[in-house]
Short mmCIF file of C-alpha atoms in Angstrom, two decimals:
data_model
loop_
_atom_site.label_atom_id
_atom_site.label_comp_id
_atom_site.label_asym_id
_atom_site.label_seq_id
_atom_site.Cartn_x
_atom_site.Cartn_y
_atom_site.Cartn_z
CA UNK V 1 13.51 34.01 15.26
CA UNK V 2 11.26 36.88 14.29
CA UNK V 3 8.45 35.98 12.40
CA UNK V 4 7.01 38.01 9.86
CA UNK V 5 4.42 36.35 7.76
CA UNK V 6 2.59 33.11 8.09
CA UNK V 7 3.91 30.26 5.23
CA UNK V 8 1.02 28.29 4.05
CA UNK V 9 1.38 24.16 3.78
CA UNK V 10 4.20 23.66 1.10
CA UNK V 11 5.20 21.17 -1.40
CA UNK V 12 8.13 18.89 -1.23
CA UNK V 13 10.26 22.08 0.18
CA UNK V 14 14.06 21.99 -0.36
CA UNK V 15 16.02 24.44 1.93
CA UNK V 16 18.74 26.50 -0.06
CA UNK V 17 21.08 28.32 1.76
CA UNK V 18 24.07 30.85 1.35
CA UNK V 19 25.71 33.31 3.55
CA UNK V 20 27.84 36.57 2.50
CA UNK V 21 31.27 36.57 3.82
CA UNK V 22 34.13 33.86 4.31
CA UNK V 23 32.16 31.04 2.35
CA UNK V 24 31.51 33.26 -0.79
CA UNK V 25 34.34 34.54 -2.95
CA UNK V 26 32.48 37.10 -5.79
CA UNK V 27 29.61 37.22 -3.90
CA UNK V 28 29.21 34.29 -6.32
CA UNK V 29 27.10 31.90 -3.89
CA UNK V 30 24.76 34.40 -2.70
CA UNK V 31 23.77 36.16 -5.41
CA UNK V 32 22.91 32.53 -6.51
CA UNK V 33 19.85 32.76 -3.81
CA UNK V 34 19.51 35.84 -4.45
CA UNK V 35 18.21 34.81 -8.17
CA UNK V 36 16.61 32.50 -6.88
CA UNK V 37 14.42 35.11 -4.85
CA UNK V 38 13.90 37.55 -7.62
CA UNK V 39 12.98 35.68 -10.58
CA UNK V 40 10.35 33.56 -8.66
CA UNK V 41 8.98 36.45 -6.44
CA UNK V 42 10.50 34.97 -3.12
CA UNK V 43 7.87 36.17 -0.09
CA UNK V 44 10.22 36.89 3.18
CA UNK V 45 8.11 35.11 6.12
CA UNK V 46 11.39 35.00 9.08
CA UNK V 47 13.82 36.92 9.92
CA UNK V 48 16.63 36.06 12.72
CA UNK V 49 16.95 38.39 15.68
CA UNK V 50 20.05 39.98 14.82
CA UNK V 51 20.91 40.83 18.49
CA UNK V 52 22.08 37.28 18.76
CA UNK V 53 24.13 36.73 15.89
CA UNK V 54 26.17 40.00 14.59
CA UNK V 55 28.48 42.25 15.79
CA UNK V 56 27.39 45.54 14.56
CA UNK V 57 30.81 47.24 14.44
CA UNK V 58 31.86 44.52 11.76
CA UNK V 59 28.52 44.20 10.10
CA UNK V 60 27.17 47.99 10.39
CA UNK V 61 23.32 48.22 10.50
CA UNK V 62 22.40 50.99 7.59
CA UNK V 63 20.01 54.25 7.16
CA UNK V 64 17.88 54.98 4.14
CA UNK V 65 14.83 57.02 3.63
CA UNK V 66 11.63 56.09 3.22
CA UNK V 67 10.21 58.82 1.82
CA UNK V 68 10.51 61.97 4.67
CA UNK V 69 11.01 58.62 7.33
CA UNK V 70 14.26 57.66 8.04
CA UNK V 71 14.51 53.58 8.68
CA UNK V 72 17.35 51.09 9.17
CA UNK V 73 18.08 47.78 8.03
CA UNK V 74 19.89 45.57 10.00
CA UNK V 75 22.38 42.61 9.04
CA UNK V 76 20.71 39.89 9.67
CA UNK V 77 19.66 36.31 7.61
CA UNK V 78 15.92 36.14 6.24
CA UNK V 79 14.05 33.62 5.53
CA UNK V 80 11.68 33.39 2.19
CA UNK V 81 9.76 30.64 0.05
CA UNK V 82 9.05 30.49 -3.36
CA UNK V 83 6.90 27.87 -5.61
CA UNK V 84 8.21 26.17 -8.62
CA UNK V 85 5.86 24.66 -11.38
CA UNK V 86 8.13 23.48 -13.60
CA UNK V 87 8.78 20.90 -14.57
CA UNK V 88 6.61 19.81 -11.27
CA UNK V 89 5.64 21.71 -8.53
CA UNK V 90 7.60 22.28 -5.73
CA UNK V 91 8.68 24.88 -3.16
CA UNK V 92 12.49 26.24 -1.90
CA UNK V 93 12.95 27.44 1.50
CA UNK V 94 15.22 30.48 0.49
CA UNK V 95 18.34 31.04 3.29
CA UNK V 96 20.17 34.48 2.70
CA UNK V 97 22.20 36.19 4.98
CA UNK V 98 25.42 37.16 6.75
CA UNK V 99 27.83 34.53 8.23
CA UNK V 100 27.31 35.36 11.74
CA UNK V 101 29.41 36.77 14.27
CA UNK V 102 28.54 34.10 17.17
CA UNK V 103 26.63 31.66 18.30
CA UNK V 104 27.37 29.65 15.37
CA UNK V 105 25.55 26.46 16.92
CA UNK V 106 22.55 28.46 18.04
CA UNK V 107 22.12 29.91 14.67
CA UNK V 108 22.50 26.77 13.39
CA UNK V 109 20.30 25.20 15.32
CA UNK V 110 17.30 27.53 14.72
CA UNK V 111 17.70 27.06 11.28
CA UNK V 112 17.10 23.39 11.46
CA UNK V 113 14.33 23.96 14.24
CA UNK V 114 12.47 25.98 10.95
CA UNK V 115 13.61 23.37 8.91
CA UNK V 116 12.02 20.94 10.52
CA UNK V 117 8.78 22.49 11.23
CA UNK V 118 8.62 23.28 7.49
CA UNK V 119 9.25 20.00 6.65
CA UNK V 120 12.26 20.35 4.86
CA UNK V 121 13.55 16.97 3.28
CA UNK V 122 16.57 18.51 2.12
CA UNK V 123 19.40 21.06 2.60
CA UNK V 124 20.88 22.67 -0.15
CA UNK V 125 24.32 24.98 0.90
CA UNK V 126 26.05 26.57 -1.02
CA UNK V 127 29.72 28.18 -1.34
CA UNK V 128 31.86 29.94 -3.40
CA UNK V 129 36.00 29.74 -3.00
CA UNK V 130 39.23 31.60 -4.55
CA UNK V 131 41.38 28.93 -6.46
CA UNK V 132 43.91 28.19 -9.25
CA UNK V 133 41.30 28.03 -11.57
CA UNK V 134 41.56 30.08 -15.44
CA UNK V 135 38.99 32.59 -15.79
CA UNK V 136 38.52 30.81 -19.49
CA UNK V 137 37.70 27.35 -18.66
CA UNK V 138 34.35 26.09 -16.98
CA UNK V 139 33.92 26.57 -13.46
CA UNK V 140 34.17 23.44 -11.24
CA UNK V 141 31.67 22.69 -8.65
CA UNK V 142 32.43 20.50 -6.18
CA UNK V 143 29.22 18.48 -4.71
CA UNK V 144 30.12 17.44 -1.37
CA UNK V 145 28.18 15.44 1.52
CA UNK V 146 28.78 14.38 5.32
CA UNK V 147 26.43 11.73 4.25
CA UNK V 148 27.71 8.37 2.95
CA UNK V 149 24.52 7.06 1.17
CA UNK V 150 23.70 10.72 -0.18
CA UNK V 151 27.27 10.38 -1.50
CA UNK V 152 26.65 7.22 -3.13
CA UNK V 153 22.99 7.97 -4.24
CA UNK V 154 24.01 11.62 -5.58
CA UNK V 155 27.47 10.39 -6.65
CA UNK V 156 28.75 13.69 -4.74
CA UNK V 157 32.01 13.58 -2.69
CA UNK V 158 31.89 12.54 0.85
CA UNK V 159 33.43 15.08 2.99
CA UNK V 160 36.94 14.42 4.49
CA UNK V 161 38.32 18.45 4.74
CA UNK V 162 40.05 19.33 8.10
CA UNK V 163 40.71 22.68 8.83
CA UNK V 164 39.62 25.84 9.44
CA UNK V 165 35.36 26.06 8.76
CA UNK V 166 32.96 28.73 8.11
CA UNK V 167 29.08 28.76 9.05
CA UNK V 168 29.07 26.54 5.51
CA UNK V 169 30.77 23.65 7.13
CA UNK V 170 29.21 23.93 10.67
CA UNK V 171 25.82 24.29 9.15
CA UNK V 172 26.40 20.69 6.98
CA UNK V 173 27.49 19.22 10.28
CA UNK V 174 24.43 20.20 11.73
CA UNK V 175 22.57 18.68 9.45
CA UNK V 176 23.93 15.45 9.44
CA UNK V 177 24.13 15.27 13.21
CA UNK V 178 20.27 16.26 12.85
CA UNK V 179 19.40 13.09 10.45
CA UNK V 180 18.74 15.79 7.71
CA UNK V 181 20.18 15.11 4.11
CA UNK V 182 22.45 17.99 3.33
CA UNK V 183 24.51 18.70 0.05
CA UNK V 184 27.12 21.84 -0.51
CA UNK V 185 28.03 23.02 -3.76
CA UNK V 186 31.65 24.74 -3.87
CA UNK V 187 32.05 27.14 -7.00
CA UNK V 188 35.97 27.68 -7.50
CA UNK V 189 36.67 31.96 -8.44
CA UNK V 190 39.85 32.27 -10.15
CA UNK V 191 41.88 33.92 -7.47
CA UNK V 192 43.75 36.58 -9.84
CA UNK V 193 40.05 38.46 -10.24
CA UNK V 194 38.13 37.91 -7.30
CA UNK V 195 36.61 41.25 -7.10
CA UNK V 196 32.11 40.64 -7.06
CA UNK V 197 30.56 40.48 -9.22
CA UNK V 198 31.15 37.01 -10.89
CA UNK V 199 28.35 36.08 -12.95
CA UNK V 200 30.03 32.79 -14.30
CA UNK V 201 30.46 31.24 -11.10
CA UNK V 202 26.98 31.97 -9.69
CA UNK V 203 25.37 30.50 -13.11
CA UNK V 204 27.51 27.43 -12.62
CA UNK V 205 26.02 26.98 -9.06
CA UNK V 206 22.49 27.33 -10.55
CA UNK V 207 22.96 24.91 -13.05
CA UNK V 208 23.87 22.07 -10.08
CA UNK V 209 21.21 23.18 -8.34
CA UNK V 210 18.89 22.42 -11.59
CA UNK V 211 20.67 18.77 -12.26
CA UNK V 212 19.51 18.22 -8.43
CA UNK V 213 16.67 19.41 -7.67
CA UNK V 214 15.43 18.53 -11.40
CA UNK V 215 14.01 22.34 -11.50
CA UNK V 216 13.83 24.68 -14.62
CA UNK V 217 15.81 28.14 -13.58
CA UNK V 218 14.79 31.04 -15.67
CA UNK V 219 18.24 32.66 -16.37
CA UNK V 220 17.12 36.26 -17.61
CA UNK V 221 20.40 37.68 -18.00
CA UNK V 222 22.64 35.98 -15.94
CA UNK V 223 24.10 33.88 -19.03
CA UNK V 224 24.92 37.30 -20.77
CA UNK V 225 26.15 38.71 -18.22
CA UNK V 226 28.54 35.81 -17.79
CA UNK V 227 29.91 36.27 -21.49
CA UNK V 228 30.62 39.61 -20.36
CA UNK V 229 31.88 39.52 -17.21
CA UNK V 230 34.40 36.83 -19.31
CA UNK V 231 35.03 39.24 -21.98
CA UNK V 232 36.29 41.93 -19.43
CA UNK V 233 38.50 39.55 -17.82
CA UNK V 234 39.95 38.35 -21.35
CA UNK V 235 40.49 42.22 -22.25
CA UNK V 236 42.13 43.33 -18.45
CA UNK V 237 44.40 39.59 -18.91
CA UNK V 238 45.84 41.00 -22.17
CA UNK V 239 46.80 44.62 -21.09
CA UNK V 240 49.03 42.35 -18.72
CA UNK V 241 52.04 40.23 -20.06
CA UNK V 242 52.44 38.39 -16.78
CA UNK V 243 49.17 37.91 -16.00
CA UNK V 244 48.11 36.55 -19.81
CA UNK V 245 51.27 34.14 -18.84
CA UNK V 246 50.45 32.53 -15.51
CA UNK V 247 46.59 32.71 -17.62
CA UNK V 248 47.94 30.29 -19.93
CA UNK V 249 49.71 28.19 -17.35
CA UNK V 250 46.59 27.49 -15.15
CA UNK V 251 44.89 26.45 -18.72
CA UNK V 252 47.18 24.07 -19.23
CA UNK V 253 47.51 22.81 -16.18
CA UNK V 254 43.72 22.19 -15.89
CA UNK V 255 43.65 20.55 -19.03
CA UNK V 256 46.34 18.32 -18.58
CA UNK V 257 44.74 17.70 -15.21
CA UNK V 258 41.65 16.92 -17.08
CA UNK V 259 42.08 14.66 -20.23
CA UNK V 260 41.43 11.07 -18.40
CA UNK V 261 38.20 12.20 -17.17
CA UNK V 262 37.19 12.99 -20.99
CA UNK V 263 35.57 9.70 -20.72
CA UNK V 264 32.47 8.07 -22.57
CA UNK V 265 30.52 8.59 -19.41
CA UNK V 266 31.66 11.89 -18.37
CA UNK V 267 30.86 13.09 -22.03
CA UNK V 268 27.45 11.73 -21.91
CA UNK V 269 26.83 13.16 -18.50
CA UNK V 270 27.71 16.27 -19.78
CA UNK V 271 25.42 16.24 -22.46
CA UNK V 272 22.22 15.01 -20.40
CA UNK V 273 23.01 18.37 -18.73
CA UNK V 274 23.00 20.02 -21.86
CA UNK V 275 19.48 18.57 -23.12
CA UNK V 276 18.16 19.02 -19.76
CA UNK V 277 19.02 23.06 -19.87
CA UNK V 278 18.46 23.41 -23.51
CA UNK V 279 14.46 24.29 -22.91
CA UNK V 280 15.03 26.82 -20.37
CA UNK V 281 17.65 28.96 -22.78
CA UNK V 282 16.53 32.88 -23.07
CA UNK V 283 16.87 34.91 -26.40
CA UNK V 284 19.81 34.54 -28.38
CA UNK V 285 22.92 35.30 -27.91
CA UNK V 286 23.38 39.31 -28.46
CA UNK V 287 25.51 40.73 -30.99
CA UNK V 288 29.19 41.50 -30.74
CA UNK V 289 28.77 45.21 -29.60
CA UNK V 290 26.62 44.46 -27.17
CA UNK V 291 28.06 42.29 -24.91
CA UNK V 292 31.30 44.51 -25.62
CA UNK V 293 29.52 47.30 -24.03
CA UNK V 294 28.59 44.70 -21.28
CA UNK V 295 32.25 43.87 -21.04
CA UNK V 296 33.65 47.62 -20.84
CA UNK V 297 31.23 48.33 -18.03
CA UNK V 298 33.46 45.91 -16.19
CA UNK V 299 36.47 47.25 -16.83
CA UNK V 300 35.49 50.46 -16.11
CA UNK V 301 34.52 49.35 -12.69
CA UNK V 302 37.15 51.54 -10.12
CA UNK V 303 37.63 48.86 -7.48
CA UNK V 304 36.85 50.57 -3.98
CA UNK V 305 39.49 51.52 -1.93
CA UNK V 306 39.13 48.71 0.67
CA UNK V 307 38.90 46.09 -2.03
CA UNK V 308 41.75 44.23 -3.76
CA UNK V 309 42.53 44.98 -7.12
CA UNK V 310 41.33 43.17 -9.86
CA UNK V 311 44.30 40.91 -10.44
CA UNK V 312 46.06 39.46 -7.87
CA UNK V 313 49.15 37.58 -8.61
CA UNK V 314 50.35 34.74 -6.95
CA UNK V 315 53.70 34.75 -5.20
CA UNK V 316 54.93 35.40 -1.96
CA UNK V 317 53.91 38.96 -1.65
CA UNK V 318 50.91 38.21 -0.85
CA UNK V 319 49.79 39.93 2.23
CA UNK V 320 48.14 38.38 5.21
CA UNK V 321 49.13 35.76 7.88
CA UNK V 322 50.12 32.27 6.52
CA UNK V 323 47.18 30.07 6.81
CA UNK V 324 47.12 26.11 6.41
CA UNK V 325 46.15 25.01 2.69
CA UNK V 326 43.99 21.83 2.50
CA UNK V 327 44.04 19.62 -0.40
CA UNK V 328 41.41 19.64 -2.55
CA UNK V 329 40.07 16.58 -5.39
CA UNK V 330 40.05 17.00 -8.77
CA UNK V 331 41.80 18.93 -11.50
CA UNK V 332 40.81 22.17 -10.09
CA UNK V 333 42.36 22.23 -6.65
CA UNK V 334 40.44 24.76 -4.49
CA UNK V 335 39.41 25.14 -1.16
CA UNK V 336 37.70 27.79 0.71
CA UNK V 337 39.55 30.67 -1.48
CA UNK V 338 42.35 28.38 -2.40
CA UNK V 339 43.19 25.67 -4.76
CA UNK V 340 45.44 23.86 -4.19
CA UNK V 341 46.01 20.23 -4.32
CA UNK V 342 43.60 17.02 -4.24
CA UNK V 343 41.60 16.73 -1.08
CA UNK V 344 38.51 17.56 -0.53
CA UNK V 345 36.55 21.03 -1.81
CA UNK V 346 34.01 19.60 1.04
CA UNK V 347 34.81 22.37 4.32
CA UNK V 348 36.97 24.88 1.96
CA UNK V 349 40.65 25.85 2.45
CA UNK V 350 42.82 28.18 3.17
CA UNK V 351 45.41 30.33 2.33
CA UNK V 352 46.51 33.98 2.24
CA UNK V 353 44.42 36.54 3.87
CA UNK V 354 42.72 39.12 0.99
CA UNK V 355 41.48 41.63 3.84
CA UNK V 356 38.21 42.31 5.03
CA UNK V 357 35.20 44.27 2.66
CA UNK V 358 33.66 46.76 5.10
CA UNK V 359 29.98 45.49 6.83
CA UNK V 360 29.61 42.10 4.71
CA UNK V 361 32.22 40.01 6.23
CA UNK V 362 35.42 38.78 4.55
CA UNK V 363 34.82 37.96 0.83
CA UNK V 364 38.81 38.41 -0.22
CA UNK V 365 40.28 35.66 1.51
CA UNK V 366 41.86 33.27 -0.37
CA UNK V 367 40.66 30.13 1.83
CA UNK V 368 37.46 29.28 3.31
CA UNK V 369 36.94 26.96 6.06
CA UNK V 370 33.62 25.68 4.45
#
């Protein structure tokens, strides 16, 4: 660990964590923290030595210019903290970083050794998967726990994946084998447009982390840039026949999956989240055009040549080696980039491979050992 800063004495901290890579289809989970960071002025205070942790010819270090000096930045995870006053005061340990290259317990372990010393009474991870999920319906979030009396307390999913695991799973092991309460949040992509950004899914992982941690999020622009990032989709879906099909299939699929939980409580719980939110939302809504420009700039997006193109359909073309697919609970089926079946959205699944991004780890694959 490098330190950077001193952190003064803090407040009830919470430590929230996500890592770029395997555990975060659309970049959805960290750009999560990464609000987090800028809309409460996040200070950096640690840094891990990124010696131990990265391979440099998969993660490349990069050059910029600081004015006439040239510097580089390396991959690495940082540590930051930010204070939140509403509605009581409290501070987040922010995670952010890279799923390393090795190590894995070590970097683990150093996390918790901060954790600790910080105080930390809880650990917040979160992940972001591809799935069978429409691009038009709510995300799911799956709340998962190694923890049986967080499970029952939180009423979160206890985990029961087995499978292949990222630095997502192995970190809520760690936890749990160091008597620290630990919660994941899984954000199911829709597999058929997994290209970053994805706005919706990252405000859906914000909004569990409010109805936790009982904090108010300022949202800026990230709800209007979910409308948008929607509207693109919608507009891209129609150009294609097939795709607006299997579109409409997953809809009704989820639905169907979905009308015995349209409950008395579940509708009520639903709208305790609603009153809870309804103070912290921005301006209204912006007119028509504007989120139509909002939407173009989407579509007019060229993907890059080492990313996948913006829909994928399923079938047995896929490319990449066959990979186990775990069962996931619930309607929406998803694992690690996959849904699937019921089981358990607790470690991510797996499925086929959607190649490598260049220096940020493997975002496409359909499967995610959380």
């Amino acid at each position: 660990m490098i330190e950077l800063a001193d952190v003064p004495e803090l407040i009830d901290p919470v430590m929230v964590a996500a890592f770029e890579g395997w555990n975060d289809a659309g970049d959805a989970a960290s750009a999560a923290v990464g609000h987090l960071d800028q809309v409460w002025g996040g200070k950096v205070f640690a840094a891990l030595d990124a010696e131990d942790y990265y391979d440099f010819q998969v993660n490349r270090p990069t050059v910029w210019m600081d004015g006439a000096v040239r510097r580089i930045t390396w991959p690495t995870t940082r540590l930051s903290v930010v204070r939140v006053t509403e509605p009581r005061t409290r501070d987040l340990v922010l995670v952010r970083g890279i799923e390393p290259s090795m190590r894995w317990r070590t970097f683990c372990n150093e996390l918790l050794g901060f954790a600790h010393e910080l105080g930390v009474e809880m650990v917040v991870i979160l992940g972001a998967l591809l799935g069978d999920t429409p691009h038009t319906r709510p995300v799911p979030v799956s709340g998962v726990t190694s923890d049986p009396d967080l499970a029952r307390t939180l009423d979160l999913e206890e985990s029961r994946y087995e499978g292949p695991t990222g630095i997502v799973g192995v970190l809520q092991e760690a936890c749990a084998h160091a008597g620290l309460p630990a919660v994941t949040f899984w954000a199911a992509v829709p597999h058929y447009v997994a290209q970053p950004p994805n706005p919706k899914a990252t405000l859906a992982l914000l909004n569990r982390i409010e109805d936790l941690l009982d904090v108010r999020i300022p949202l800026g622009e990230l709800g209007e840039d979910a409308r948008a990032w929607q509207i693109g989709v919608d507009q891209l879906a129609a150009e294609d026949s097939e795709v607006a099909e299997y579109v409409q299939q997953l809809e009704e699929a989820r639905d169907t999956a979905e009308l015995p939980e349209a409950s008395g409580d579940a509708i009520a719980r639903e709208f305790e989240r609603y009153l809870r939110r309804r103070d912290n939302v921005g301006p209204a809504e912006p007119g028509e055009g504007h989120e139509q420009g909002r939407a173009a700039s989407y579509r007019r997006e060229e993907p890059k040549a080492t990313d996948r193109p913006p829909f994928d359909r399923p079938g047995p073309e896929r490319a990449g080696p066959e990979r186990p697919t775990p069962e996931l609970p619930g309607p929406e089926r998803g694992d690690g980039g996959d849904q699937q079946d019921a089981g358990g959205p607790e470690d991510g699944g797996d499925g086929a491979d959607r190649g490598p991004r260049p220096d940020r780890g493997d975002r496409g694959e359909r499967g995610d050992g959380r």
